[in-house]
């Protein structure tokens, strides 16, 4: 029905809006932090974040080997909670 379609459209808009908010919060972070954060995100969120940062920063982020960074999972999870992107 029309009402169901409107509800679905509203839900999709809210999902996209929250993804945009998340991407904006993340892109303000240093590249090393972004690399650690996106390593914890699902593929949809990761792709959205990467599509909303500059090409230079994206290259930098993707070149970082997250496994070799001395940042613990607890710290990354705290950053994710602080940025409200969990």
Short mmCIF file of N, CA, C and O in Angstrom, two decimals:
data_model
loop_
_atom_site.label_atom_id
_atom_site.label_comp_id
_atom_site.label_asym_id
_atom_site.label_seq_id
_atom_site.Cartn_x
_atom_site.Cartn_y
_atom_site.Cartn_z
N UNK A 1 0.83 -1.19 0.00
CA UNK A 1 0.00 0.00 0.00
C UNK A 1 0.87 1.25 0.00
O UNK A 1 2.08 1.18 0.22
N UNK A 2 0.24 2.36 -0.19
CA UNK A 2 0.96 3.63 -0.25
C UNK A 2 1.62 3.93 1.09
O UNK A 2 2.76 4.39 1.14
N UNK A 3 0.90 3.66 2.19
CA UNK A 3 1.48 3.95 3.51
C UNK A 3 2.71 3.09 3.78
O UNK A 3 3.69 3.57 4.34
N UNK A 4 2.68 1.84 3.37
CA UNK A 4 3.83 0.97 3.56
C UNK A 4 5.02 1.47 2.75
O UNK A 4 6.15 1.46 3.21
N UNK A 5 4.74 1.90 1.51
CA UNK A 5 5.80 2.44 0.66
C UNK A 5 6.41 3.69 1.28
O UNK A 5 7.63 3.87 1.26
N UNK A 6 5.56 4.54 1.86
CA UNK A 6 6.06 5.76 2.50
C UNK A 6 6.93 5.41 3.70
O UNK A 6 7.97 6.02 3.95
N UNK A 7 6.49 4.42 4.49
CA UNK A 7 7.28 3.98 5.65
C UNK A 7 8.63 3.43 5.21
O UNK A 7 9.65 3.71 5.82
N UNK A 8 8.64 2.64 4.15
CA UNK A 8 9.89 2.08 3.64
C UNK A 8 10.81 3.18 3.13
O UNK A 8 12.02 3.16 3.37
N UNK A 9 10.23 4.17 2.44
CA UNK A 9 11.02 5.29 1.95
C UNK A 9 11.63 6.07 3.12
O UNK A 9 12.78 6.47 3.08
N UNK A 10 10.83 6.29 4.18
CA UNK A 10 11.31 7.01 5.36
C UNK A 10 12.43 6.22 6.04
O UNK A 10 13.43 6.79 6.45
N UNK A 11 12.27 4.90 6.17
CA UNK A 11 13.30 4.06 6.78
C UNK A 11 14.58 4.12 5.97
O UNK A 11 15.68 4.22 6.54
N UNK A 12 14.46 4.06 4.64
CA UNK A 12 15.64 4.13 3.79
C UNK A 12 16.33 5.48 3.94
O UNK A 12 17.55 5.56 4.02
N UNK A 13 15.54 6.56 4.02
CA UNK A 13 16.12 7.90 4.19
C UNK A 13 16.87 7.99 5.52
O UNK A 13 17.97 8.51 5.59
N UNK A 14 16.26 7.45 6.59
CA UNK A 14 16.91 7.48 7.90
C UNK A 14 18.19 6.66 7.89
O UNK A 14 19.20 7.06 8.48
N UNK A 15 18.18 5.50 7.22
CA UNK A 15 19.38 4.67 7.12
C UNK A 15 20.48 5.43 6.39
O UNK A 15 21.64 5.44 6.83
N UNK A 16 20.14 6.07 5.27
CA UNK A 16 21.14 6.82 4.50
C UNK A 16 21.64 8.02 5.29
O UNK A 16 22.83 8.33 5.28
N UNK A 17 20.74 8.68 6.01
CA UNK A 17 21.12 9.83 6.82
C UNK A 17 22.07 9.42 7.94
O UNK A 17 23.07 10.10 8.19
N UNK A 18 21.78 8.30 8.59
CA UNK A 18 22.66 7.85 9.66
C UNK A 18 24.01 7.40 9.10
O UNK A 18 25.05 7.60 9.73
N UNK A 19 24.01 6.81 7.90
CA UNK A 19 25.28 6.45 7.26
C UNK A 19 26.08 7.70 6.92
O UNK A 19 27.30 7.72 7.09
N UNK A 20 25.40 8.75 6.46
CA UNK A 20 26.09 10.01 6.15
C UNK A 20 26.68 10.62 7.42
O UNK A 20 27.81 11.10 7.42
N UNK A 21 25.90 10.60 8.51
CA UNK A 21 26.40 11.12 9.79
C UNK A 21 27.63 10.34 10.23
O UNK A 21 28.63 10.92 10.67
N UNK A 22 27.55 9.02 10.12
CA UNK A 22 28.67 8.16 10.51
C UNK A 22 29.90 8.49 9.66
O UNK A 22 30.99 8.65 10.19
N UNK A 23 29.71 8.61 8.36
CA UNK A 23 30.83 8.89 7.45
C UNK A 23 31.47 10.24 7.78
O UNK A 23 32.69 10.37 7.79
N UNK A 24 30.64 11.23 8.08
CA UNK A 24 31.16 12.56 8.41
C UNK A 24 31.98 12.53 9.70
O UNK A 24 33.02 13.18 9.79
N UNK A 25 31.51 11.79 10.68
CA UNK A 25 32.24 11.69 11.95
C UNK A 25 33.57 10.98 11.75
O UNK A 25 34.59 11.38 12.31
N UNK A 26 33.55 9.94 10.97
CA UNK A 26 34.77 9.14 10.78
C UNK A 26 35.81 9.89 9.96
O UNK A 26 36.99 9.87 10.29
N UNK A 27 35.39 10.58 8.90
CA UNK A 27 36.38 11.19 8.01
C UNK A 27 37.18 12.31 8.68
O UNK A 27 38.25 12.67 8.21
N UNK A 28 36.71 12.81 9.80
CA UNK A 28 37.45 13.84 10.53
C UNK A 28 38.59 13.26 11.35
O UNK A 28 39.41 13.99 11.89
N UNK A 29 38.66 11.94 11.43
CA UNK A 29 39.67 11.26 12.24
C UNK A 29 40.97 11.06 11.45
O UNK A 29 40.97 11.08 10.23
N UNK A 30 42.08 10.84 12.17
CA UNK A 30 43.34 10.52 11.48
C UNK A 30 43.22 9.21 10.69
O UNK A 30 42.42 8.34 11.04
N UNK A 31 44.01 9.08 9.66
CA UNK A 31 43.93 7.92 8.77
C UNK A 31 44.08 6.59 9.51
O UNK A 31 43.39 5.62 9.21
N UNK A 32 44.98 6.54 10.49
CA UNK A 32 45.19 5.29 11.23
C UNK A 32 43.94 4.89 12.00
O UNK A 32 43.58 3.71 12.06
N UNK A 33 43.26 5.87 12.56
CA UNK A 33 42.03 5.59 13.30
C UNK A 33 40.94 5.15 12.34
O UNK A 33 40.20 4.18 12.61
N UNK A 34 40.83 5.81 11.19
CA UNK A 34 39.83 5.42 10.20
C UNK A 34 40.07 3.98 9.76
O UNK A 34 39.12 3.19 9.66
N UNK A 35 41.32 3.63 9.51
CA UNK A 35 41.63 2.26 9.08
C UNK A 35 41.18 1.24 10.12
O UNK A 35 40.62 0.20 9.79
N UNK A 36 41.42 1.55 11.38
CA UNK A 36 41.01 0.63 12.45
C UNK A 36 39.49 0.55 12.56
O UNK A 36 38.93 -0.52 12.78
N UNK A 37 38.82 1.69 12.41
CA UNK A 37 37.36 1.71 12.52
C UNK A 37 36.72 0.92 11.38
O UNK A 37 35.87 0.08 11.61
N UNK A 38 37.15 1.19 10.14
CA UNK A 38 36.49 0.52 9.02
C UNK A 38 36.76 -0.99 9.02
O UNK A 38 35.98 -1.75 8.47
N UNK A 39 37.85 -1.38 9.66
CA UNK A 39 38.12 -2.82 9.77
C UNK A 39 37.06 -3.51 10.62
O UNK A 39 36.84 -4.72 10.49
N UNK A 40 36.36 -2.75 11.45
CA UNK A 40 35.33 -3.30 12.34
C UNK A 40 33.91 -3.15 11.78
O UNK A 40 32.97 -3.67 12.34
N UNK A 41 33.76 -2.40 10.69
CA UNK A 41 32.43 -2.15 10.13
C UNK A 41 32.03 -3.24 9.14
O UNK A 41 32.88 -3.88 8.53
N UNK A 42 30.71 -3.38 8.96
CA UNK A 42 30.25 -4.31 7.93
C UNK A 42 30.53 -3.70 6.56
O UNK A 42 30.88 -2.52 6.45
N UNK A 43 30.43 -4.50 5.52
CA UNK A 43 30.82 -4.07 4.17
C UNK A 43 30.05 -2.85 3.68
O UNK A 43 30.61 -1.98 3.02
N UNK A 44 28.75 -2.77 4.02
CA UNK A 44 27.93 -1.65 3.57
C UNK A 44 28.42 -0.35 4.19
O UNK A 44 28.62 0.65 3.49
N UNK A 45 28.64 -0.36 5.50
CA UNK A 45 29.10 0.85 6.19
C UNK A 45 30.52 1.21 5.73
O UNK A 45 30.83 2.38 5.53
N UNK A 46 31.36 0.21 5.58
CA UNK A 46 32.73 0.44 5.14
C UNK A 46 32.73 1.12 3.77
O UNK A 46 33.44 2.12 3.56
N UNK A 47 31.96 0.60 2.84
CA UNK A 47 31.90 1.18 1.49
C UNK A 47 31.39 2.61 1.54
O UNK A 47 31.90 3.49 0.82
N UNK A 48 30.40 2.87 2.39
CA UNK A 48 29.83 4.22 2.49
C UNK A 48 30.87 5.20 3.04
O UNK A 48 31.01 6.31 2.52
N UNK A 49 31.58 4.79 4.06
CA UNK A 49 32.62 5.65 4.63
C UNK A 49 33.69 5.95 3.58
O UNK A 49 34.07 7.10 3.37
N UNK A 50 34.17 4.91 2.92
CA UNK A 50 35.22 5.10 1.92
C UNK A 50 34.77 5.96 0.75
O UNK A 50 35.57 6.69 0.17
N UNK A 51 33.48 5.90 0.42
CA UNK A 51 32.98 6.71 -0.69
C UNK A 51 32.83 8.18 -0.31
O UNK A 51 32.65 9.03 -1.17
N UNK A 52 32.92 8.48 0.99
CA UNK A 52 32.73 9.85 1.46
C UNK A 52 34.00 10.51 1.98
O UNK A 52 33.92 11.55 2.63
N UNK A 53 35.15 9.92 1.70
CA UNK A 53 36.40 10.58 2.07
C UNK A 53 37.18 10.87 0.79
O UNK A 53 36.95 10.24 -0.23
N UNK A 54 38.09 11.81 0.88
CA UNK A 54 38.84 12.21 -0.31
C UNK A 54 39.67 11.03 -0.84
O UNK A 54 40.01 10.12 -0.09
N UNK A 55 39.99 11.09 -2.11
CA UNK A 55 40.76 10.01 -2.73
C UNK A 55 42.13 9.86 -2.06
O UNK A 55 42.59 8.74 -1.85
N UNK A 56 42.77 10.99 -1.73
CA UNK A 56 44.07 10.92 -1.07
C UNK A 56 43.98 10.22 0.28
O UNK A 56 44.79 9.35 0.61
N UNK A 57 42.98 10.62 1.06
CA UNK A 57 42.82 10.02 2.39
C UNK A 57 42.43 8.55 2.26
O UNK A 57 42.90 7.70 3.02
N UNK A 58 41.59 8.24 1.27
CA UNK A 58 41.17 6.85 1.05
C UNK A 58 42.39 5.97 0.74
O UNK A 58 42.53 4.88 1.29
N UNK A 59 43.26 6.46 -0.14
CA UNK A 59 44.48 5.70 -0.47
C UNK A 59 45.32 5.48 0.77
O UNK A 59 45.86 4.40 0.99
N UNK A 60 45.46 6.53 1.57
CA UNK A 60 46.24 6.44 2.80
C UNK A 60 45.63 5.41 3.76
O UNK A 60 46.33 4.55 4.29
N UNK A 61 44.32 5.49 3.93
CA UNK A 61 43.61 4.57 4.84
C UNK A 61 43.77 3.13 4.37
O UNK A 61 44.07 2.23 5.17
N UNK A 62 43.59 2.90 3.08
CA UNK A 62 43.65 1.53 2.56
C UNK A 62 45.06 0.97 2.55
O UNK A 62 45.24 -0.25 2.49
N UNK A 63 46.06 1.85 2.64
CA UNK A 63 47.44 1.36 2.65
C UNK A 63 47.92 0.96 4.05
O UNK A 63 48.99 0.39 4.20
N UNK A 64 47.11 1.24 5.06
CA UNK A 64 47.51 0.97 6.44
C UNK A 64 47.20 -0.47 6.81
O UNK A 64 46.07 -0.94 6.63
N UNK A 65 48.19 -1.16 7.32
CA UNK A 65 48.02 -2.54 7.79
C UNK A 65 47.53 -2.48 9.24
O UNK A 65 48.33 -2.27 10.16
N UNK A 66 46.24 -2.66 9.42
CA UNK A 66 45.61 -2.51 10.72
C UNK A 66 46.18 -3.50 11.75
O UNK A 66 46.34 -3.18 12.91
N UNK A 67 46.52 -4.68 11.30
CA UNK A 67 47.01 -5.70 12.23
C UNK A 67 48.33 -5.30 12.88
O UNK A 67 48.66 -5.80 13.95
N UNK A 68 49.08 -4.40 12.26
CA UNK A 68 50.36 -3.99 12.81
C UNK A 68 50.30 -2.68 13.59
O UNK A 68 51.33 -2.18 14.03
N UNK A 69 49.11 -2.10 13.72
CA UNK A 69 48.98 -0.87 14.48
C UNK A 69 48.86 -1.19 15.97
O UNK A 69 48.13 -2.10 16.35
N UNK A 70 49.57 -0.44 16.80
CA UNK A 70 49.53 -0.70 18.24
C UNK A 70 48.32 -0.08 18.93
O UNK A 70 48.45 0.66 19.89
N UNK A 71 47.14 -0.34 18.39
CA UNK A 71 45.90 0.17 18.98
C UNK A 71 45.05 -1.04 19.35
O UNK A 71 44.72 -1.86 18.49
N UNK A 72 44.68 -1.12 20.61
CA UNK A 72 43.93 -2.29 21.06
C UNK A 72 42.47 -2.24 20.59
O UNK A 72 41.93 -1.17 20.29
N UNK A 73 41.85 -3.41 20.56
CA UNK A 73 40.43 -3.49 20.20
C UNK A 73 39.58 -2.67 21.15
O UNK A 73 38.59 -2.07 20.74
N UNK A 74 39.96 -2.65 22.43
CA UNK A 74 39.18 -1.89 23.41
C UNK A 74 39.17 -0.40 23.08
O UNK A 74 38.15 0.27 23.20
N UNK A 75 40.32 0.10 22.64
CA UNK A 75 40.41 1.52 22.29
C UNK A 75 39.57 1.81 21.05
O UNK A 75 38.82 2.79 21.01
N UNK A 76 39.67 0.95 20.05
CA UNK A 76 38.87 1.15 18.82
C UNK A 76 37.38 1.07 19.13
O UNK A 76 36.60 1.89 18.66
N UNK A 77 36.98 0.11 19.95
CA UNK A 77 35.57 0.00 20.32
C UNK A 77 35.10 1.23 21.09
O UNK A 77 33.97 1.68 20.90
N UNK A 78 35.95 1.80 21.92
CA UNK A 78 35.61 3.02 22.64
C UNK A 78 35.42 4.18 21.66
O UNK A 78 34.46 4.94 21.76
N UNK A 79 36.32 4.29 20.69
CA UNK A 79 36.21 5.35 19.67
C UNK A 79 34.91 5.17 18.89
O UNK A 79 34.18 6.15 18.64
N UNK A 80 34.60 3.95 18.51
CA UNK A 80 33.36 3.68 17.77
C UNK A 80 32.15 4.10 18.59
O UNK A 80 31.23 4.74 18.08
N UNK A 81 32.14 3.79 19.87
CA UNK A 81 31.02 4.20 20.73
C UNK A 81 30.96 5.72 20.87
O UNK A 81 29.88 6.31 20.84
N UNK A 82 32.13 6.35 21.05
CA UNK A 82 32.16 7.80 21.20
C UNK A 82 31.65 8.51 19.95
O UNK A 82 31.02 9.55 20.04
N UNK A 83 31.96 7.95 18.80
CA UNK A 83 31.50 8.53 17.53
C UNK A 83 30.07 8.13 17.20
O UNK A 83 29.52 8.56 16.20
N UNK A 84 29.50 7.27 18.05
CA UNK A 84 28.12 6.80 17.88
C UNK A 84 27.89 6.14 16.54
O UNK A 84 26.92 6.41 15.83
N UNK A 85 28.82 5.23 16.17
CA UNK A 85 28.69 4.56 14.88
C UNK A 85 28.56 3.06 15.05
O UNK A 85 28.59 2.33 14.09
N UNK A 86 28.39 2.62 16.28
CA UNK A 86 28.27 1.18 16.52
C UNK A 86 26.94 0.67 16.05
O UNK A 86 25.97 1.36 15.98
#
